[in-house]
Tab-separated table of C-alpha atoms in Angstrom:
chain	number	residue	atom	x	y	z
A	25	UNK	CA	125.023	197.898	130.428
A	26	UNK	CA	122.182	196.406	132.434
A	27	UNK	CA	120.658	199.331	134.402
A	28	UNK	CA	119.765	197.019	137.261
A	29	UNK	CA	123.405	196.101	137.870
A	30	UNK	CA	124.948	197.727	140.941
A	31	UNK	CA	128.045	199.473	139.580
A	32	UNK	CA	127.867	202.690	141.579
A	33	UNK	CA	129.218	201.290	144.825
A	34	UNK	CA	131.292	198.494	146.221
A	35	UNK	CA	129.096	197.636	149.184
A	36	UNK	CA	125.775	195.888	149.591
A	37	UNK	CA	124.469	198.952	151.441
A	38	UNK	CA	124.713	201.022	148.266
A	39	UNK	CA	122.899	198.349	146.267
A	40	UNK	CA	120.123	198.167	148.843
A	41	UNK	CA	119.936	201.956	148.905
A	42	UNK	CA	119.351	202.102	145.149
A	43	UNK	CA	116.730	199.356	145.326
A	44	UNK	CA	114.969	201.178	148.170
A	45	UNK	CA	114.907	204.499	146.316
A	46	UNK	CA	113.676	202.772	143.162
A	47	UNK	CA	110.835	201.288	145.242
A	48	UNK	CA	109.635	204.823	146.053
A	49	UNK	CA	107.791	205.105	142.739
A	50	UNK	CA	105.666	202.055	143.456
A	51	UNK	CA	104.986	203.138	147.033
A	52	UNK	CA	104.049	206.725	146.193
A	53	UNK	CA	101.847	205.530	143.314
A	54	UNK	CA	99.531	204.098	145.989
A	55	UNK	CA	98.564	207.697	146.761
A	56	UNK	CA	99.585	209.738	143.673
A	57	UNK	CA	98.833	208.696	140.096
A	58	UNK	CA	101.063	209.437	137.113
A	59	UNK	CA	103.678	211.782	138.591
A	60	UNK	CA	106.827	209.637	138.247
A	61	UNK	CA	109.010	212.504	136.871
A	62	UNK	CA	108.195	214.659	139.899
A	63	UNK	CA	108.936	211.777	142.287
A	64	UNK	CA	112.278	211.224	140.572
A	65	UNK	CA	113.051	214.946	140.786
A	66	UNK	CA	112.395	215.001	144.518
A	67	UNK	CA	114.659	211.975	145.034
A	68	UNK	CA	117.403	213.622	142.946
A	69	UNK	CA	117.105	216.735	145.113
A	70	UNK	CA	117.458	214.667	148.284
A	71	UNK	CA	120.555	212.948	146.878
A	72	UNK	CA	122.082	216.335	145.990
A	73	UNK	CA	121.017	218.054	149.236
A	74	UNK	CA	119.000	220.490	147.158
A	75	UNK	CA	115.533	222.042	147.203
A	76	UNK	CA	112.601	221.870	144.801
A	77	UNK	CA	110.104	224.360	143.427
A	78	UNK	CA	106.876	222.619	142.377
A	79	UNK	CA	104.734	224.519	139.902
A	80	UNK	CA	101.266	223.422	138.867
A	81	UNK	CA	97.645	224.494	138.845
A	82	UNK	CA	95.570	223.797	141.981
A	83	UNK	CA	94.386	220.236	142.409
A	84	UNK	CA	97.221	218.245	140.794
A	85	UNK	CA	98.376	216.670	144.090
A	86	UNK	CA	101.475	218.779	144.792
A	87	UNK	CA	100.905	218.671	148.557
A	88	UNK	CA	99.914	214.996	148.505
A	89	UNK	CA	103.078	214.165	146.552
A	90	UNK	CA	105.360	215.642	149.227
A	91	UNK	CA	103.399	214.009	152.059
A	92	UNK	CA	103.557	210.623	150.318
A	93	UNK	CA	107.298	210.998	149.747
A	94	UNK	CA	107.861	211.773	153.420
A	95	UNK	CA	105.817	208.733	154.463
A	96	UNK	CA	107.616	206.404	152.038
A	97	UNK	CA	111.025	207.676	153.216
A	98	UNK	CA	110.149	207.657	156.929
A	99	UNK	CA	111.028	211.347	157.246
A	100	UNK	CA	109.485	214.063	159.383
A	101	UNK	CA	107.526	216.641	157.407
A	102	UNK	CA	105.791	219.929	158.191
A	103	UNK	CA	103.594	222.169	156.066
A	104	UNK	CA	103.413	225.964	156.128
A	105	UNK	CA	100.671	227.806	154.240
A	106	UNK	CA	102.327	231.015	153.019
A	107	UNK	CA	100.022	234.022	153.352
A	108	UNK	CA	100.540	237.826	153.150
A	109	UNK	CA	100.509	238.161	156.951
A	110	UNK	CA	103.028	235.371	157.641
A	111	UNK	CA	106.051	236.561	159.624
A	112	UNK	CA	109.657	235.217	159.420
A	113	UNK	CA	109.446	233.986	163.020
A	114	UNK	CA	106.416	231.887	162.047
A	115	UNK	CA	108.835	229.806	159.979
A	116	UNK	CA	112.157	229.926	161.805
A	117	UNK	CA	110.949	230.086	165.402
A	118	UNK	CA	111.535	232.734	168.055
A	119	UNK	CA	112.675	233.429	171.600
A	120	UNK	CA	109.863	233.116	174.143
A	121	UNK	CA	110.013	234.562	177.652
A	122	UNK	CA	109.387	232.041	180.410
A	123	UNK	CA	108.014	233.862	183.476
A	124	UNK	CA	108.814	230.894	185.731
A	125	UNK	CA	112.543	230.947	184.989
A	126	UNK	CA	112.783	234.630	184.018
A	127	UNK	CA	114.690	233.532	180.912
A	128	UNK	CA	114.152	233.441	177.169
A	129	UNK	CA	114.005	230.017	175.525
A	130	UNK	CA	114.030	229.223	171.824
A	131	UNK	CA	110.894	227.693	170.368
A	132	UNK	CA	111.789	226.107	167.004
A	133	UNK	CA	109.552	226.824	164.036
A	134	UNK	CA	108.332	224.401	161.360
A	135	UNK	CA	111.577	224.787	159.397
A	136	UNK	CA	113.148	222.342	161.857
A	137	UNK	CA	112.053	219.234	159.957
A	138	UNK	CA	113.281	216.945	157.168
A	139	UNK	CA	110.797	217.932	154.458
A	140	UNK	CA	109.318	221.413	154.675
A	141	UNK	CA	106.339	221.984	152.382
A	142	UNK	CA	106.201	225.720	151.688
A	143	UNK	CA	102.730	225.918	150.176
A	144	UNK	CA	102.167	228.819	147.743
A	145	UNK	CA	105.475	230.456	148.620
A	146	UNK	CA	104.821	233.382	146.284
A	147	UNK	CA	101.837	234.563	148.377
A	148	UNK	CA	104.003	235.901	151.194
A	149	UNK	CA	106.055	239.139	151.099
A	150	UNK	CA	109.794	239.115	150.292
A	151	UNK	CA	110.717	239.657	153.949
A	152	UNK	CA	109.174	236.319	154.886
A	153	UNK	CA	110.393	234.594	151.721
A	154	UNK	CA	113.939	235.634	152.593
A	155	UNK	CA	113.689	233.931	155.993
A	156	UNK	CA	114.170	230.665	154.117
A	157	UNK	CA	117.371	231.747	152.350
A	158	UNK	CA	119.753	231.001	155.226
A	159	UNK	CA	117.994	227.719	155.965
A	160	UNK	CA	118.196	226.597	152.331
A	161	UNK	CA	121.798	227.627	151.754
A	162	UNK	CA	123.509	227.258	155.149
A	163	UNK	CA	121.164	224.608	156.629
A	164	UNK	CA	120.905	226.564	159.828
A	165	UNK	CA	118.757	229.267	161.396
A	166	UNK	CA	120.259	232.231	163.242
A	167	UNK	CA	118.086	233.709	165.989
A	168	UNK	CA	119.428	236.378	168.346
A	169	UNK	CA	122.920	235.826	166.935
A	170	UNK	CA	123.008	232.104	167.724
A	171	UNK	CA	123.134	229.645	164.770
A	172	UNK	CA	120.978	226.562	165.148
A	173	UNK	CA	121.596	223.645	162.751
A	174	UNK	CA	118.709	222.048	160.897
A	175	UNK	CA	118.132	218.276	160.719
A	176	UNK	CA	119.738	216.194	157.988
A	177	UNK	CA	118.286	215.452	155.496
A	178	UNK	CA	116.593	218.795	154.964
A	179	UNK	CA	114.607	219.682	151.851
A	180	UNK	CA	112.323	222.604	151.073
A	181	UNK	CA	109.568	221.717	148.599
A	182	UNK	CA	107.894	224.993	147.697
A	183	UNK	CA	104.763	225.185	145.559
A	184	UNK	CA	103.391	227.986	143.438
A	185	UNK	CA	100.423	228.445	141.130
A	186	UNK	CA	101.410	229.415	137.542
A	187	UNK	CA	98.043	230.886	136.526
A	188	UNK	CA	97.040	233.247	139.341
A	189	UNK	CA	99.384	236.167	140.017
A	190	UNK	CA	97.057	238.713	141.636
A	191	UNK	CA	98.204	239.399	145.186
A	192	UNK	CA	101.419	237.403	144.814
A	193	UNK	CA	105.087	238.306	145.268
A	194	UNK	CA	107.155	236.668	142.487
A	195	UNK	CA	110.354	235.069	143.748
A	196	UNK	CA	113.431	237.148	142.838
A	197	UNK	CA	116.201	235.576	140.750
A	198	UNK	CA	118.485	235.299	143.798
A	199	UNK	CA	115.938	233.132	145.597
A	200	UNK	CA	114.976	231.097	142.539
A	201	UNK	CA	118.659	230.220	142.150
A	202	UNK	CA	118.566	228.596	145.604
A	203	UNK	CA	116.264	225.884	144.268
A	204	UNK	CA	118.086	222.951	142.728
A	205	UNK	CA	115.133	221.964	140.535
A	206	UNK	CA	111.932	223.487	139.244
A	207	UNK	CA	109.450	220.708	138.531
A	208	UNK	CA	106.257	221.346	136.584
A	209	UNK	CA	103.323	219.207	137.702
A	210	UNK	CA	101.088	218.660	134.642
A	211	UNK	CA	97.424	217.835	134.525
A	212	UNK	CA	96.934	214.055	134.428
A	213	UNK	CA	96.211	212.136	131.261
A	214	UNK	CA	92.641	210.945	130.666
A	215	UNK	CA	93.393	207.431	131.916
A	216	UNK	CA	95.259	208.718	134.984
A	217	UNK	CA	92.316	210.972	135.816
A	218	UNK	CA	89.939	208.014	135.502
A	219	UNK	CA	92.198	206.086	137.902
A	220	UNK	CA	92.106	208.978	140.381
A	221	UNK	CA	88.303	209.153	140.349
A	222	UNK	CA	88.022	205.366	140.608
A	223	UNK	CA	90.197	205.373	143.727
A	224	UNK	CA	88.089	208.108	145.324
A	225	UNK	CA	84.908	206.201	144.458
A	226	UNK	CA	86.380	203.174	146.229
A	227	UNK	CA	86.986	205.176	149.406
A	228	UNK	CA	90.508	206.578	148.990
A	229	UNK	CA	91.166	209.351	151.534
A	230	UNK	CA	94.152	211.569	150.613
A	231	UNK	CA	94.396	212.702	154.246
A	232	UNK	CA	95.024	209.151	155.473
A	233	UNK	CA	98.099	207.787	153.718
A	234	UNK	CA	98.386	204.901	156.148
A	235	UNK	CA	94.951	203.627	155.108
A	236	UNK	CA	96.043	204.000	151.470
A	237	UNK	CA	98.825	201.505	152.166
A	238	UNK	CA	101.808	203.856	151.937
A	239	UNK	CA	104.610	202.348	154.027
A	240	UNK	CA	108.248	203.348	154.603
A	241	UNK	CA	110.466	201.646	152.011
A	242	UNK	CA	113.644	203.641	152.744
A	243	UNK	CA	115.113	205.722	155.528
A	244	UNK	CA	117.878	208.205	156.359
A	245	UNK	CA	120.505	205.412	156.368
A	246	UNK	CA	119.584	204.414	152.804
A	247	UNK	CA	119.729	208.049	151.761
A	248	UNK	CA	123.178	208.502	153.305
A	249	UNK	CA	124.504	205.363	151.569
A	250	UNK	CA	123.050	206.610	148.289
A	251	UNK	CA	124.692	210.024	148.693
A	252	UNK	CA	128.048	208.357	149.309
A	253	UNK	CA	127.641	206.307	146.132
A	254	UNK	CA	126.591	209.351	144.086
A	255	UNK	CA	129.740	211.176	145.253
A	256	UNK	CA	131.823	208.381	143.687
A	257	UNK	CA	130.059	208.539	140.307
A	258	UNK	CA	132.715	209.382	137.720
A	259	UNK	CA	132.549	212.534	135.604
A	260	UNK	CA	134.889	212.757	132.612
A	261	UNK	CA	136.485	216.072	131.552
A	262	UNK	CA	134.400	215.900	128.372
A	263	UNK	CA	131.140	215.806	130.353
A	264	UNK	CA	132.287	218.702	132.533
A	265	UNK	CA	133.076	220.722	129.404
A	266	UNK	CA	129.681	219.778	127.925
A	267	UNK	CA	127.859	221.152	130.996
A	268	UNK	CA	129.892	224.369	130.824
A	269	UNK	CA	129.195	224.774	127.100
A	270	UNK	CA	125.444	224.388	127.659
A	271	UNK	CA	125.399	227.020	130.392
A	272	UNK	CA	127.600	229.435	128.455
A	273	UNK	CA	125.327	229.069	125.418
A	274	UNK	CA	122.351	230.304	127.469
A	275	UNK	CA	124.292	233.488	128.266
A	276	UNK	CA	124.684	234.141	124.542
A	277	UNK	CA	121.063	233.410	123.594
A	278	UNK	CA	119.337	236.454	122.003
A	279	UNK	CA	116.076	235.420	123.708
A	280	UNK	CA	117.496	235.693	127.222
A	281	UNK	CA	118.430	238.715	129.319
A	282	UNK	CA	119.913	236.434	131.981
A	283	UNK	CA	121.666	233.134	131.348
A	284	UNK	CA	122.679	230.318	133.660
A	285	UNK	CA	125.224	231.228	136.346
A	286	UNK	CA	128.201	229.066	137.417
A	287	UNK	CA	126.037	227.943	140.356
A	288	UNK	CA	123.570	226.607	137.778
A	289	UNK	CA	126.359	224.737	135.996
A	290	UNK	CA	127.390	223.161	139.297
A	291	UNK	CA	123.765	222.181	139.936
A	292	UNK	CA	123.433	220.544	136.504
A	293	UNK	CA	126.584	218.524	137.088
A	294	UNK	CA	125.271	217.359	140.486
A	295	UNK	CA	121.793	216.390	139.261
A	296	UNK	CA	123.242	214.563	136.228
A	297	UNK	CA	125.469	212.603	138.576
A	298	UNK	CA	122.551	211.617	140.805
A	299	UNK	CA	120.444	210.585	137.809
A	300	UNK	CA	123.299	208.459	136.422
A	301	UNK	CA	123.548	206.600	139.725
A	302	UNK	CA	119.785	206.111	139.987
A	303	UNK	CA	119.743	204.535	136.519
A	304	UNK	CA	122.443	202.063	137.519
A	305	UNK	CA	125.699	203.552	136.256
A	306	UNK	CA	128.843	204.711	138.037
A	307	UNK	CA	129.661	207.298	135.374
A	308	UNK	CA	127.814	210.211	133.721
A	309	UNK	CA	126.924	210.245	130.023
A	310	UNK	CA	125.562	213.152	127.894
A	311	UNK	CA	122.026	211.737	128.072
A	312	UNK	CA	122.078	212.227	131.853
A	313	UNK	CA	122.868	215.906	131.339
A	314	UNK	CA	120.090	216.260	128.768
A	315	UNK	CA	117.579	214.502	131.026
A	316	UNK	CA	118.121	216.955	133.898
A	317	UNK	CA	118.791	220.147	131.917
A	318	UNK	CA	115.208	221.441	131.868
A	319	UNK	CA	114.293	221.016	135.552
A	320	UNK	CA	117.735	222.230	136.665
A	321	UNK	CA	118.018	225.283	134.410
A	322	UNK	CA	114.523	226.525	133.500
A	323	UNK	CA	114.219	228.769	136.578
A	324	UNK	CA	117.772	230.137	136.280
A	325	UNK	CA	117.211	232.018	133.020
A	326	UNK	CA	115.247	235.187	132.313
A	327	UNK	CA	113.472	235.863	129.031
A	328	UNK	CA	113.674	239.186	127.252
A	329	UNK	CA	110.262	240.916	127.168
A	330	UNK	CA	110.134	240.878	123.360
A	331	UNK	CA	110.870	237.124	123.286
A	332	UNK	CA	108.171	236.483	125.875
A	333	UNK	CA	105.650	238.430	123.777
A	334	UNK	CA	106.493	236.194	120.820
A	335	UNK	CA	105.628	233.100	122.834
A	336	UNK	CA	109.164	231.972	123.586
A	337	UNK	CA	109.531	229.988	126.819
A	338	UNK	CA	112.511	229.115	129.000
A	339	UNK	CA	112.028	225.441	128.122
A	340	UNK	CA	112.090	226.141	124.383
A	341	UNK	CA	115.312	228.151	124.717
A	342	UNK	CA	117.028	225.402	126.713
A	343	UNK	CA	115.857	222.762	124.224
A	344	UNK	CA	117.302	224.852	121.421
A	345	UNK	CA	120.609	225.134	123.272
A	346	UNK	CA	120.713	221.353	123.791
A	347	UNK	CA	120.071	220.844	120.077
A	348	UNK	CA	122.975	223.104	119.024
A	349	UNK	CA	125.735	222.454	121.595
A	350	UNK	CA	128.008	219.674	120.289
A	351	UNK	CA	127.610	216.417	122.229
A	352	UNK	CA	130.887	214.745	123.343
A	353	UNK	CA	131.599	211.327	121.850
């Protein structure tokens, strides 16, 4: 089947939505070089109403990637630098006393946005980390007993550094499970790095995306049409069983002390569905499941200490599971 054919929806809006989301890669590449998988992962998360954990060493454009995505999608974005002294109210907002009216009024925090960049989330204590849990799961913030809904779309893109753990507070399994995807941002290839330096030599300013030529190519309406089309993407009973078998196999792996939960299985089904639609199909195939298995599941498993000492990684365990679970025909 021709992947450019619009089979996921019956309206022109859905076709335009797919074309607009496909155009994101080209638009974001004006600011970020060689990170197409991460761009795709962020779009998948938006389609699934999920959140993303970005992991990479400093200087690989994690922050720039989120800012460029927000500009290309015409979405509001805010950035919070997570530090040990950050308080929950610094994120969610708080009640402020107004002496003129003798009343308390709510001042919303930076979480009231479309794309929240939680920079170095593992540098703040668990109390502050947990302030995001209600926002991520319920899409609301409760202050003084009153729930306040967050904008739609709403996505948390949290970053963390994989090589520096001194003075950090590792995210507990319960919070990691709230993230739909964990995307690893690799160091660029030699040619990509040459391209980056060439752009900077020619005057590229990463703080001025408008000057870099990044323009909105999609908006909330396109995203809503795309979500409606993704919801209609067909999933056969065989594919559902395949997802379940993969997740159950992780629970039986001798290298893992914690396998994928049913929430993880639901997440894998959702991301596979979104990826199928993005590639131009109105049905899910096993290759869609395989393509999204690593980013959807790698943060939902826990290695046994002895396996970790032997150099086993979560990715290698999941790849082994994919190689051994029978693929439906």
